[in-house]
PDB file of C-alpha atoms in Angstrom:
ATOM      1  CA  MET D1401       0.000   0.000   0.000  1.00 86.00           C
ATOM      2  CA  THR D1402       2.810   2.450   0.845  1.00 91.00           C
ATOM      3  CA  HIS D1403       4.398   2.023  -2.573  1.00 93.00           C
ATOM      4  CA  ARG D1404       1.074   2.752  -4.319  1.00 93.00           C
ATOM      5  CA  PHE D1405       0.544   5.769  -2.033  1.00 94.00           C
ATOM      6  CA  VAL D1406       3.980   7.201  -2.912  1.00 94.00           C
ATOM      7  CA  LYS D1407       3.431   6.570  -6.631  1.00 93.00           C
ATOM      8  CA  GLU D1408       0.085   8.386  -6.538  1.00 94.00           C
ATOM      9  CA  VAL D1409       1.586  11.342  -4.645  1.00 92.00           C
ATOM     10  CA  LEU D1410       4.347  11.547  -7.253  1.00 92.00           C
ATOM     11  CA  ARG D1411       1.799  11.281 -10.070  1.00 91.00           C
ATOM     12  CA  LEU D1412      -0.154  14.255  -8.762  1.00 90.00           C
ATOM     13  CA  TRP D1413       2.675  16.428  -7.452  1.00 87.00           C
ATOM     14  CA  SER D1414       5.948  15.514  -9.136  1.00 81.00           C
ATOM     15  CA  PRO D1415       8.489  18.289  -9.689  1.00 78.00           C
ATOM     16  CA  PRO D1416       9.453  19.987 -11.900  1.00 76.00           C
ATOM     17  CA  LEU D1417       6.181  20.975 -13.542  1.00 75.00           C
ATOM     18  CA  LEU D1418       7.580  22.181 -16.892  1.00 77.00           C
ATOM     19  CA  PRO D1419      11.111  21.033 -17.748  1.00 78.00           C
ATOM     20  CA  VAL D1420      12.546  22.831 -20.786  1.00 81.00           C
ATOM     21  CA  ARG D1421      14.690  20.891 -23.242  1.00 82.00           C
ATOM     22  CA  HIS D1422      16.949  21.881 -26.127  1.00 84.00           C
ATOM     23  CA  ASN D1423      16.465  19.855 -29.300  1.00 86.00           C
ATOM     24  CA  ASN D1424      19.557  18.447 -31.046  1.00 88.00           C
ATOM     25  CA  HIS D1425      17.896  16.490 -33.874  1.00 88.00           C
ATOM     26  CA  LEU D1426      15.205  16.984 -36.478  1.00 89.00           C
ATOM     27  CA  PHE D1427      11.841  15.557 -35.358  1.00 87.00           C
ATOM     28  CA  ASP D1428       8.804  15.550 -37.608  1.00 87.00           C
ATOM     29  CA  PHE D1429       5.516  14.734 -35.841  1.00 84.00           C
ATOM     30  CA  GLY D1430       3.279  15.523 -38.821  1.00 87.00           C
ATOM     31  CA  LYS D1431       1.721  18.856 -37.842  1.00 87.00           C
ATOM     32  CA  THR D1432       4.624  19.708 -35.565  1.00 87.00           C
ATOM     33  CA  ARG D1433       8.249  19.824 -36.541  1.00 89.00           C
ATOM     34  CA  LEU D1434      11.239  20.422 -34.260  1.00 90.00           C
ATOM     35  CA  GLU D1435      14.407  21.672 -35.850  1.00 90.00           C
ATOM     36  CA  PRO D1436      17.857  21.269 -34.267  1.00 91.00           C
ATOM     37  CA  GLY D1437      18.298  24.174 -31.843  1.00 91.00           C
ATOM     38  CA  ASP D1438      14.570  24.488 -31.044  1.00 91.00           C
ATOM     39  CA  TRP D1439      13.416  24.531 -27.429  1.00 90.00           C
ATOM     40  CA  TYR D1440      10.426  22.552 -26.164  1.00 85.00           C
ATOM     41  CA  LEU D1441       8.565  21.896 -22.908  1.00 83.00           C
ATOM     42  CA  LEU D1442       7.789  18.573 -21.277  1.00 81.00           C
ATOM     43  CA  SER D1443       5.197  18.319 -18.543  1.00 84.00           C
ATOM     44  CA  PRO D1444       4.801  15.343 -16.232  1.00 86.00           C
ATOM     45  CA  HIS D1445       2.113  17.443 -14.526  1.00 86.00           C
ATOM     46  CA  LEU D1446      -0.018  17.603 -17.688  1.00 87.00           C
ATOM     47  CA  ILE D1447       0.629  13.980 -18.708  1.00 88.00           C
ATOM     48  CA  HIS D1448      -0.366  12.775 -15.236  1.00 91.00           C
ATOM     49  CA  ARG D1449      -3.674  14.666 -15.567  1.00 90.00           C
ATOM     50  CA  ASP D1450      -4.491  13.713 -19.149  1.00 90.00           C
ATOM     51  CA  GLU D1451      -7.986  12.185 -19.265  1.00 90.00           C
ATOM     52  CA  ARG D1452      -7.023  10.235 -22.397  1.00 88.00           C
ATOM     53  CA  VAL D1453      -4.485   8.365 -20.276  1.00 87.00           C
ATOM     54  CA  TRP D1454      -5.856   8.397 -16.718  1.00 90.00           C
ATOM     55  CA  LYS D1455      -9.447   7.850 -15.618  1.00 89.00           C
ATOM     56  CA  GLN D1456     -10.441  10.526 -13.084  1.00 91.00           C
ATOM     57  CA  PRO D1457      -6.935  12.025 -13.165  1.00 91.00           C
ATOM     58  CA  ASP D1458      -7.628  14.618 -10.430  1.00 90.00           C
ATOM     59  CA  VAL D1459      -8.812  12.024  -7.893  1.00 92.00           C
ATOM     60  CA  PHE D1460      -6.213  10.760  -5.411  1.00 93.00           C
ATOM     61  CA  ASP D1461      -6.417   6.969  -5.752  1.00 94.00           C
ATOM     62  CA  PRO D1462      -3.366   4.790  -4.959  1.00 94.00           C
ATOM     63  CA  ASP D1463      -5.308   1.703  -6.077  1.00 94.00           C
ATOM     64  CA  ARG D1464      -4.871   2.807  -9.702  1.00 91.00           C
ATOM     65  CA  PHE D1465      -1.391   1.219  -9.355  1.00 91.00           C
ATOM     66  CA  LEU D1466      -2.727  -2.231  -8.499  1.00 91.00           C
ATOM     67  CA  PRO D1467      -1.866  -4.775 -11.211  1.00 88.00           C
ATOM     68  CA  GLY D1468      -4.574  -4.701 -13.878  1.00 84.00           C
ATOM     69  CA  ALA D1469      -6.471  -1.778 -12.344  1.00 85.00           C
ATOM     70  CA  PRO D1470      -8.923  -0.493 -14.989  1.00 81.00           C
ATOM     71  CA  HIS D1471      -8.321   3.116 -13.903  1.00 79.00           C
ATOM     72  CA  GLY D1472      -4.533   2.883 -14.011  1.00 79.00           C
ATOM     73  CA  PRO D1473      -2.193   4.317 -16.644  1.00 78.00           C
ATOM     74  CA  ALA D1474      -2.784   3.430 -20.295  1.00 73.00           C
ATOM     75  CA  ASP D1475       0.807   2.175 -20.434  1.00 75.00           C
ATOM     76  CA  ARG D1476       4.115   2.542 -18.570  1.00 75.00           C
ATOM     77  CA  THR D1477       5.215   5.548 -20.635  1.00 80.00           C
ATOM     78  CA  CYS D1478       2.439   7.669 -19.092  1.00 85.00           C
ATOM     79  CA  TYR D1479       3.881   7.649 -15.561  1.00 87.00           C
ATOM     80  CA  VAL D1480       6.948   9.901 -15.596  1.00 87.00           C
ATOM     81  CA  PRO D1481       7.569  11.536 -12.185  1.00 88.00           C
ATOM     82  CA  PHE D1482      11.313  11.093 -12.647  1.00 86.00           C
ATOM     83  CA  GLY D1483      11.501  11.976 -16.328  1.00 81.00           C
ATOM     84  CA  TRP D1484      11.713  10.024 -19.556  1.00 79.00           C
ATOM     85  CA  ALA D1485      14.202   7.401 -20.653  1.00 73.00           C
ATOM     86  CA  PRO D1486      17.037   7.525 -21.551  1.00 72.00           C
ATOM     87  CA  ASN D1487      17.527  10.616 -19.348  1.00 74.00           C
ATOM     88  CA  LYS D1488      15.356   9.440 -16.466  1.00 80.00           C
ATOM     89  CA  CYS D1489      16.679  10.333 -13.020  1.00 84.00           C
ATOM     90  CA  VAL D1490      19.212   7.713 -11.933  1.00 89.00           C
ATOM     91  CA  GLY D1491      18.049   8.182  -8.333  1.00 89.00           C
ATOM     92  CA  ALA D1492      14.383   7.349  -9.026  1.00 89.00           C
ATOM     93  CA  ASN D1493      14.385   4.026  -7.164  1.00 91.00           C
ATOM     94  CA  ILE D1494      16.296   5.313  -4.146  1.00 94.00           C
ATOM     95  CA  GLY D1495      14.076   8.405  -4.033  1.00 92.00           C
ATOM     96  CA  THR D1496      10.961   6.235  -4.014  1.00 93.00           C
ATOM     97  CA  VAL D1497      12.365   4.039  -1.243  1.00 94.00           C
ATOM     98  CA  GLN D1498      13.258   7.134   0.815  1.00 95.00           C
ATOM     99  CA  LEU D1499       9.693   8.416   0.483  1.00 94.00           C
ATOM    100  CA  MET D1500       8.371   5.022   1.585  1.00 94.00           C
ATOM    101  CA  VAL D1501      10.662   5.089   4.641  1.00 94.00           C
ATOM    102  CA  LEU D1502       9.436   8.609   5.454  1.00 93.00           C
ATOM    103  CA  CYS D1503       5.824   7.377   5.287  1.00 92.00           C
ATOM    104  CA  HIS D1504       6.710   4.493   7.615  1.00 92.00           C
ATOM    105  CA  LEU D1505       8.358   6.837  10.121  1.00 91.00           C
ATOM    106  CA  LEU D1506       5.461   9.299  10.037  1.00 89.00           C
ATOM    107  CA  CYS D1507       3.036   6.456  10.746  1.00 87.00           C
ATOM    108  CA  THR D1508       5.044   4.621  13.405  1.00 89.00           C
ATOM    109  CA  ARG D1509       7.658   6.811  15.121  1.00 91.00           C
ATOM    110  CA  TYR D1510       6.245  10.311  14.811  1.00 91.00           C
ATOM    111  CA  HIS D1511       2.915  11.993  15.196  1.00 88.00           C
ATOM    112  CA  LEU D1512       2.025  14.706  12.690  1.00 86.00           C
ATOM    113  CA  SER D1513      -0.854  16.962  13.619  1.00 88.00           C
ATOM    114  CA  VAL D1514      -2.163  19.621  11.253  1.00 87.00           C
ATOM    115  CA  ASP D1515      -3.989  22.620  12.698  1.00 89.00           C
ATOM    116  CA  ARG D1516      -6.541  23.113   9.927  1.00 89.00           C
ATOM    117  CA  PRO D1517      -6.365  20.307   7.336  1.00 88.00           C
ATOM    118  CA  GLU D1518      -9.296  21.801   5.412  1.00 90.00           C
ATOM    119  CA  ASP D1519      -7.125  24.858   4.631  1.00 90.00           C
ATOM    120  CA  LEU D1520      -4.314  22.869   2.987  1.00 88.00           C
ATOM    121  CA  THR D1521      -3.746  23.555  -0.713  1.00 89.00           C
ATOM    122  CA  MET D1522      -1.004  22.934  -3.239  1.00 86.00           C
ATOM    123  CA  ALA D1523       0.544  25.853  -5.120  1.00 86.00           C
ATOM    124  CA  LEU D1524       1.944  25.022  -8.539  1.00 82.00           C
ATOM    125  CA  ARG D1525       5.249  26.844  -8.900  1.00 82.00           C
ATOM    126  CA  PHE D1526       8.466  25.362 -10.308  1.00 78.00           C
ATOM    127  CA  ALA D1527       7.528  22.433  -8.116  1.00 79.00           C
ATOM    128  CA  PRO D1528       4.321  21.757  -6.177  1.00 83.00           C
ATOM    129  CA  VAL D1529       4.475  23.523  -2.803  1.00 86.00           C
ATOM    130  CA  PRO D1530       2.065  22.997   0.097  1.00 87.00           C
ATOM    131  CA  GLU D1531       0.340  26.159   1.330  1.00 90.00           C
ATOM    132  CA  ASN D1532      -1.315  26.828   4.680  1.00 89.00           C
ATOM    133  CA  PHE D1533       0.515  23.871   6.194  1.00 87.00           C
ATOM    134  CA  ARG D1534       0.702  24.590   9.905  1.00 88.00           C
ATOM    135  CA  GLY D1535       1.171  21.820  12.404  1.00 87.00           C
ATOM    136  CA  ARG D1536       3.461  19.913  14.704  1.00 88.00           C
ATOM    137  CA  LEU D1537       5.704  16.908  14.316  1.00 87.00           C
ATOM    138  CA  ALA D1538       6.493  15.065  17.546  1.00 89.00           C
ATOM    139  CA  LEU D1539       8.045  11.764  18.558  1.00 90.00           C
ATOM    140  CA  ARG D1540       5.509   9.170  19.615  1.00 86.00           C
ATOM    141  CA  ARG D1541       5.585   8.135  23.215  1.00 80.00           C
ATOM    142  CA  PRO D1542       7.238   4.769  23.855  1.00 73.00           C
ATOM    143  CA  GLY D1543       4.628   2.034  23.816  1.00 67.00           C
ATOM    144  CA  SER D1544       2.041   4.048  21.900  1.00 64.00           C
ATOM    145  CA  ARG D1545       0.312   2.317  19.029  1.00 62.00           C
ATOM    146  CA  SER D1546       1.155   3.024  15.402  1.00 53.00           C
ATOM    147  CA  ALA D1547      -0.976   5.529  13.578  1.00 51.00           C
ATOM    148  CA  LYS D1548      -3.526   4.456  11.043  1.00 51.00           C
ATOM    149  CA  LEU D1549      -3.103   6.514   7.905  1.00 47.00           C
ATOM    150  CA  GLU D1550      -6.474   7.854   6.849  1.00 50.00           C
ATOM    151  CA  LEU D1551      -6.954   9.934   3.739  1.00 47.00           C
ATOM    152  CA  PRO D1552      -9.994  11.958   2.742  1.00 47.00           C
ATOM    153  CA  GLU D1553     -12.178  10.253   0.145  1.00 53.00           C
ATOM    154  CA  ASN D1554     -11.082  12.579  -2.661  1.00 49.00           C
ATOM    155  CA  CYS D1555      -7.770  13.899  -1.386  1.00 47.00           C
ATOM    156  CA  PRO D1556      -6.725  16.773  -3.727  1.00 42.00           C
TER     157      PRO D1556
END
């Protein structure tokens, strides 16, 4: 479950939003042609919200990453939080594992309380940035039970 949760978070809020690339080769896409020296934008943010690829793309749903899920990605090339091959981030796997460890720690060793969860929003700048995030992070008391992670039905 944690792996699916992390993948869904990265699908919705993966930085950077609009990487710019410099073209070195001629590409002809029919109606669009890129000449050597042209600049172009890539957007994981837009691909991850494309209704042609994702069913209900704005709904937070980690189960879309279950094997064979009918509301999952159309194919593997549509999930690109770490970029596109062959220039995909070499640290993608370690980054994902680190996020999973952070989730584990937040659910077992620490207690995160948010003052007004209904006020939380995400600002889309170079990277997604949480806004109105006020709260406290504290160590759990020895012997206290692990937290149960509960998400709102349609977490933005």
